[in-house]
Amino acid sequence: MQTLLLWMFYISTFYAFIPALLSRIFGFRVFQRGKSDQEYALTFDDGPDPVYTPQLLDLLKRFDAKATFFVVGINAEKHPELLKRMHDEGHLIGIHNYVHKSNWLMRPVTVRKQIAQTESIIRRVTGEGTTFYRPPWGIVNFFDISKDNGRRIVLWSSMFGDWKASVGAKQLAERMLKKLRGGEVMLLHDCGTTLGADAEAPQNMLIALEKLLMVAQERQLRSVRVDTLFCRQAGNQPTISGVSSTDWMKRTMVFGWLLYERLFHVLFRLRPVSKDDTIFYYRRRIYHGPNINMENGRWLEKGDPIIELHFDNKMLFQLGSTAKSLVHLAIQLIRIVKRQLPDLTQRVVHDSRMKGVKAIYAVSMIHRGPEKLGFQVRELPQGLFKHMSTVYLKLLYRIIHPSGSEQLSEKKEVMVPKLIVMPIDILFDRFQQADLYQSGHAFDPTDQRDEAHTLNSEMTEEISPIHTSVRASHAANTGPSN
């Protein structure tokens, strides 16, 4: 049961939670707000509707306002004349799936079919396709944001609850006017037939919108299409502010990932190896992967108790941020690991719940450095676990590393997670004499030279992604270690 729950947690995390975090909070690969002093964007979802969309088009025409309509394919198919009118009157048409269904509840291939089917209808009626897409409820899945497929995902910067008739036209107008400013992307609805909406709600939206357009006209604010606002943003970012914005975004994303890591540690009761500046977290697990030959006649087999290691991302990120070079980073990492393995040994010896464990185990992108500490490196078996681990790490690397995409393209053969395992008796033999390490012993300079020599010859191509790529440890407990 625990294994099933763990799989469900990971699947939902990969497919839903992480994409939602990246898109809605950090704006990763989505457009939410423009950069303009005098232009804002009105966007309308769920139509076209035979009753309310014609009234909306009349209202927009009266104020010479342009808008963006994210149409539901099945509605557009029923009312092609409204689709044509939107296009003829200069509005932008985007895609809102063929049916109004969450992307979390559909397979990636189904989502692609929904988008393609809706675009085909738009192209057939207007003679033009579209690259703008808004998923229903603004909910993206992993595959929506994991790669550049030519689609521009548009969310919003303000929404008003206009799908509920109980809000009322007066209150709705007040909410909208509070958000009336340049760069705003407003979410409204010209159809009330979708799940959770009230059929008569668009009537209140039209009354409130008329008030908004009047005030906008007085303030000399102009409603433009999303693509117009999008182009303004792409063309008006100074170099200096662009750099600071990138730095801020990177820090915010790192904060989000570390927050997620804390949640993971609490949910699965991971324990720190050291009280201060730990590099490892650990827990006891039952091994369920394929048999592993640990040499000298020792095998790790299904059903054996093991200690599962997880690297601490905060520590890794700090090391990567302060390292003078790639070799310097690797030396720091190996020294910390070497210093804390005795702490792990002591915890194993004194923790009754760890009795009988056969090996310590992790999944990591570091393929050679651990061998110098007594670990054995093995290929992960082909399958869902390896695929998910690889995809997860690559996504993480793209987010945190400023040139992550380029690095991944250049080093595809390196960015492969592998299994790291050490028999428990080797751990005891090497690190049970902890007094040497815990008494403030400093590493001999020759150790550092040896480490530097080893890393220069074996790890130069792999160390650059250490502070982000080791993150496979979060995925490690879903596969062979379950």
PDB file of N, CA and C in Angstrom, residues 318-369:
ATOM      1  N   GLN A 318      24.355  25.654  -2.524  1.00  0.00           N
ATOM      2  CA  GLN A 318      25.307  26.579  -1.907  1.00  0.00           C
ATOM      3  C   GLN A 318      26.729  26.282  -2.353  1.00  0.00           C
ATOM      4  N   LEU A 319      27.073  25.004  -2.428  1.00  0.00           N
ATOM      5  CA  LEU A 319      28.409  24.638  -2.890  1.00  0.00           C
ATOM      6  C   LEU A 319      28.634  25.108  -4.328  1.00  0.00           C
ATOM      7  N   GLY A 320      27.636  24.891  -5.171  1.00  0.00           N
ATOM      8  CA  GLY A 320      27.767  25.299  -6.563  1.00  0.00           C
ATOM      9  C   GLY A 320      27.844  26.796  -6.740  1.00  0.00           C
ATOM     10  N   SER A 321      27.182  27.545  -5.850  1.00  0.00           N
ATOM     11  CA  SER A 321      27.165  29.008  -5.955  1.00  0.00           C
ATOM     12  C   SER A 321      28.475  29.640  -5.515  1.00  0.00           C
ATOM     13  N   THR A 322      29.227  28.960  -4.631  1.00  0.00           N
ATOM     14  CA  THR A 322      30.448  29.557  -4.074  1.00  0.00           C
ATOM     15  C   THR A 322      31.728  28.954  -4.634  1.00  0.00           C
ATOM     16  N   ALA A 323      31.617  27.881  -5.389  1.00  0.00           N
ATOM     17  CA  ALA A 323      32.825  27.222  -5.902  1.00  0.00           C
ATOM     18  C   ALA A 323      33.558  28.124  -6.894  1.00  0.00           C
ATOM     19  N   LYS A 324      34.897  28.123  -6.801  1.00  0.00           N
ATOM     20  CA  LYS A 324      35.711  28.935  -7.697  1.00  0.00           C
ATOM     21  C   LYS A 324      35.831  28.305  -9.076  1.00  0.00           C
ATOM     22  N   SER A 325      35.696  26.997  -9.138  1.00  0.00           N
ATOM     23  CA  SER A 325      35.793  26.281 -10.409  1.00  0.00           C
ATOM     24  C   SER A 325      35.060  24.956 -10.264  1.00  0.00           C
ATOM     25  N   LEU A 326      34.964  24.242 -11.364  1.00  0.00           N
ATOM     26  CA  LEU A 326      34.287  22.951 -11.338  1.00  0.00           C
ATOM     27  C   LEU A 326      35.040  21.944 -10.469  1.00  0.00           C
ATOM     28  N   VAL A 327      36.386  21.958 -10.573  1.00  0.00           N
ATOM     29  CA  VAL A 327      37.187  21.039  -9.764  1.00  0.00           C
ATOM     30  C   VAL A 327      37.065  21.403  -8.289  1.00  0.00           C
ATOM     31  N   HIS A 328      37.055  22.703  -8.003  1.00  0.00           N
ATOM     32  CA  HIS A 328      36.895  23.152  -6.622  1.00  0.00           C
ATOM     33  C   HIS A 328      35.564  22.679  -6.044  1.00  0.00           C
ATOM     34  N   LEU A 329      34.529  22.782  -6.840  1.00  0.00           N
ATOM     35  CA  LEU A 329      33.212  22.305  -6.415  1.00  0.00           C
ATOM     36  C   LEU A 329      33.245  20.812  -6.099  1.00  0.00           C
ATOM     37  N   ALA A 330      33.843  20.045  -6.991  1.00  0.00           N
ATOM     38  CA  ALA A 330      33.888  18.593  -6.804  1.00  0.00           C
ATOM     39  C   ALA A 330      34.696  18.213  -5.569  1.00  0.00           C
ATOM     40  N   ILE A 331      35.821  18.903  -5.333  1.00  0.00           N
ATOM     41  CA  ILE A 331      36.646  18.613  -4.156  1.00  0.00           C
ATOM     42  C   ILE A 331      35.859  18.889  -2.878  1.00  0.00           C
ATOM     43  N   GLN A 332      35.136  20.028  -2.847  1.00  0.00           N
ATOM     44  CA  GLN A 332      34.324  20.337  -1.669  1.00  0.00           C
ATOM     45  C   GLN A 332      33.278  19.262  -1.419  1.00  0.00           C
ATOM     46  N   LEU A 333      32.638  18.831  -2.486  1.00  0.00           N
ATOM     47  CA  LEU A 333      31.574  17.843  -2.347  1.00  0.00           C
ATOM     48  C   LEU A 333      32.113  16.518  -1.818  1.00  0.00           C
ATOM     49  N   ILE A 334      33.219  16.047  -2.386  1.00  0.00           N
ATOM     50  CA  ILE A 334      33.789  14.768  -1.958  1.00  0.00           C
ATOM     51  C   ILE A 334      34.288  14.851  -0.518  1.00  0.00           C
ATOM     52  N   ARG A 335      34.861  15.993  -0.138  1.00  0.00           N
ATOM     53  CA  ARG A 335      35.345  16.139   1.229  1.00  0.00           C
ATOM     54  C   ARG A 335      34.197  16.109   2.238  1.00  0.00           C
ATOM     55  N   ILE A 336      33.075  16.757   1.898  1.00  0.00           N
ATOM     56  CA  ILE A 336      31.925  16.757   2.809  1.00  0.00           C
ATOM     57  C   ILE A 336      31.330  15.358   2.913  1.00  0.00           C
ATOM     58  N   VAL A 337      31.221  14.682   1.788  1.00  0.00           N
ATOM     59  CA  VAL A 337      30.686  13.317   1.797  1.00  0.00           C
ATOM     60  C   VAL A 337      31.582  12.411   2.631  1.00  0.00           C
ATOM     61  N   LYS A 338      32.900  12.519   2.421  1.00  0.00           N
ATOM     62  CA  LYS A 338      33.842  11.693   3.177  1.00  0.00           C
ATOM     63  C   LYS A 338      33.751  11.983   4.670  1.00  0.00           C
ATOM     64  N   ARG A 339      33.539  13.253   5.009  1.00  0.00           N
ATOM     65  CA  ARG A 339      33.463  13.638   6.422  1.00  0.00           C
ATOM     66  C   ARG A 339      32.173  13.156   7.080  1.00  0.00           C
ATOM     67  N   GLN A 340      31.102  13.022   6.300  1.00  0.00           N
ATOM     68  CA  GLN A 340      29.819  12.682   6.904  1.00  0.00           C
ATOM     69  C   GLN A 340      29.479  11.195   6.817  1.00  0.00           C
ATOM     70  N   LEU A 341      30.203  10.439   6.032  1.00  0.00           N
ATOM     71  CA  LEU A 341      29.967   8.994   6.024  1.00  0.00           C
ATOM     72  C   LEU A 341      30.222   8.358   7.398  1.00  0.00           C
ATOM     73  N   PRO A 342      31.228   8.808   8.172  1.00  0.00           N
ATOM     74  CA  PRO A 342      31.349   8.290   9.545  1.00  0.00           C
ATOM     75  C   PRO A 342      30.128   8.612  10.405  1.00  0.00           C
ATOM     76  N   ASP A 343      29.527   9.794  10.196  1.00  0.00           N
ATOM     77  CA  ASP A 343      28.312  10.133  10.941  1.00  0.00           C
ATOM     78  C   ASP A 343      27.189   9.163  10.595  1.00  0.00           C
ATOM     79  N   LEU A 344      27.076   8.851   9.313  1.00  0.00           N
ATOM     80  CA  LEU A 344      26.069   7.878   8.888  1.00  0.00           C
ATOM     81  C   LEU A 344      26.335   6.527   9.543  1.00  0.00           C
ATOM     82  N   THR A 345      27.598   6.128   9.572  1.00  0.00           N
ATOM     83  CA  THR A 345      27.959   4.846  10.184  1.00  0.00           C
ATOM     84  C   THR A 345      27.538   4.796  11.644  1.00  0.00           C
ATOM     85  N   GLN A 346      27.803   5.862  12.379  1.00  0.00           N
ATOM     86  CA  GLN A 346      27.429   5.903  13.793  1.00  0.00           C
ATOM     87  C   GLN A 346      25.916   5.822  13.975  1.00  0.00           C
ATOM     88  N   ARG A 347      25.180   6.483  13.111  1.00  0.00           N
ATOM     89  CA  ARG A 347      23.723   6.440  13.207  1.00  0.00           C
ATOM     90  C   ARG A 347      23.202   5.031  12.931  1.00  0.00           C
ATOM     91  N   VAL A 348      23.799   4.378  11.964  1.00  0.00           N
ATOM     92  CA  VAL A 348      23.387   3.009  11.648  1.00  0.00           C
ATOM     93  C   VAL A 348      23.669   2.083  12.828  1.00  0.00           C
ATOM     94  N   VAL A 349      24.838   2.252  13.455  1.00  0.00           N
ATOM     95  CA  VAL A 349      25.232   1.393  14.575  1.00  0.00           C
ATOM     96  C   VAL A 349      24.302   1.565  15.766  1.00  0.00           C
ATOM     97  N   HIS A 350      23.880   2.808  16.033  1.00  0.00           N
ATOM     98  CA  HIS A 350      23.129   3.087  17.250  1.00  0.00           C
ATOM     99  C   HIS A 350      21.615   3.148  17.046  1.00  0.00           C
ATOM    100  N   ASP A 351      21.159   3.020  15.823  1.00  0.00           N
ATOM    101  CA  ASP A 351      19.716   3.058  15.541  1.00  0.00           C
ATOM    102  C   ASP A 351      19.206   1.633  15.376  1.00  0.00           C
ATOM    103  N   SER A 352      18.396   1.186  16.322  1.00  0.00           N
ATOM    104  CA  SER A 352      17.918  -0.200  16.285  1.00  0.00           C
ATOM    105  C   SER A 352      17.093  -0.495  15.040  1.00  0.00           C
ATOM    106  N   ARG A 353      16.477   0.541  14.461  1.00  0.00           N
ATOM    107  CA  ARG A 353      15.674   0.318  13.253  1.00  0.00           C
ATOM    108  C   ARG A 353      16.529   0.027  12.029  1.00  0.00           C
ATOM    109  N   MET A 354      17.837   0.261  12.133  1.00  0.00           N
ATOM    110  CA  MET A 354      18.717   0.025  11.001  1.00  0.00           C
ATOM    111  C   MET A 354      19.403  -1.340  11.072  1.00  0.00           C
ATOM    112  N   LYS A 355      19.089  -2.119  12.076  1.00  0.00           N
ATOM    113  CA  LYS A 355      19.724  -3.428  12.205  1.00  0.00           C
ATOM    114  C   LYS A 355      19.346  -4.324  11.033  1.00  0.00           C
ATOM    115  N   GLY A 356      20.331  -5.035  10.534  1.00  0.00           N
ATOM    116  CA  GLY A 356      20.096  -5.994   9.460  1.00  0.00           C
ATOM    117  C   GLY A 356      20.150  -5.427   8.066  1.00  0.00           C
ATOM    118  N   VAL A 357      20.402  -4.118   7.921  1.00  0.00           N
ATOM    119  CA  VAL A 357      20.458  -3.558   6.569  1.00  0.00           C
ATOM    120  C   VAL A 357      21.664  -4.131   5.835  1.00  0.00           C
ATOM    121  N   LYS A 358      21.506  -4.303   4.552  1.00  0.00           N
ATOM    122  CA  LYS A 358      22.526  -4.986   3.765  1.00  0.00           C
ATOM    123  C   LYS A 358      23.432  -4.032   2.992  1.00  0.00           C
ATOM    124  N   ALA A 359      22.903  -2.826   2.698  1.00  0.00           N
ATOM    125  CA  ALA A 359      23.693  -1.893   1.888  1.00  0.00           C
ATOM    126  C   ALA A 359      23.130  -0.490   2.045  1.00  0.00           C
ATOM    127  N   ILE A 360      23.926   0.510   1.641  1.00  0.00           N
ATOM    128  CA  ILE A 360      23.406   1.863   1.478  1.00  0.00           C
ATOM    129  C   ILE A 360      23.289   2.117  -0.014  1.00  0.00           C
ATOM    130  N   TYR A 361      22.339   2.944  -0.377  1.00  0.00           N
ATOM    131  CA  TYR A 361      21.881   2.967  -1.757  1.00  0.00           C
ATOM    132  C   TYR A 361      21.397   4.371  -2.121  1.00  0.00           C
ATOM    133  N   ALA A 362      21.656   4.818  -3.349  1.00  0.00           N
ATOM    134  CA  ALA A 362      21.154   6.104  -3.833  1.00  0.00           C
ATOM    135  C   ALA A 362      21.144   6.084  -5.351  1.00  0.00           C
ATOM    136  N   VAL A 363      20.536   7.093  -5.924  1.00  0.00           N
ATOM    137  CA  VAL A 363      20.594   7.305  -7.372  1.00  0.00           C
ATOM    138  C   VAL A 363      21.166   8.691  -7.587  1.00  0.00           C
ATOM    139  N   SER A 364      22.143   8.821  -8.485  1.00  0.00           N
ATOM    140  CA  SER A 364      22.833  10.096  -8.641  1.00  0.00           C
ATOM    141  C   SER A 364      23.385  10.252 -10.051  1.00  0.00           C
ATOM    142  N   MET A 365      23.649  11.506 -10.410  1.00  0.00           N
ATOM    143  CA  MET A 365      24.323  11.815 -11.664  1.00  0.00           C
ATOM    144  C   MET A 365      25.843  11.761 -11.516  1.00  0.00           C
ATOM    145  N   ILE A 366      26.347  11.665 -10.301  1.00  0.00           N
ATOM    146  CA  ILE A 366      27.796  11.620 -10.092  1.00  0.00           C
ATOM    147  C   ILE A 366      28.250  10.181 -10.306  1.00  0.00           C
ATOM    148  N   HIS A 367      28.970   9.931 -11.373  1.00  0.00           N
ATOM    149  CA  HIS A 367      29.241   8.556 -11.774  1.00  0.00           C
ATOM    150  C   HIS A 367      30.583   8.007 -11.303  1.00  0.00           C
ATOM    151  N   ARG A 368      31.561   8.884 -11.037  1.00  0.00           N
ATOM    152  CA  ARG A 368      32.893   8.375 -10.709  1.00  0.00           C
ATOM    153  C   ARG A 368      33.373   8.777  -9.328  1.00  0.00           C
ATOM    154  N   GLY A 369      33.070   9.975  -8.894  1.00  0.00           N
ATOM    155  CA  GLY A 369      33.527  10.409  -7.581  1.00  0.00           C
ATOM    156  C   GLY A 369      33.171   9.447  -6.465  1.00  0.00           C
TER     157      GLY A 369
END
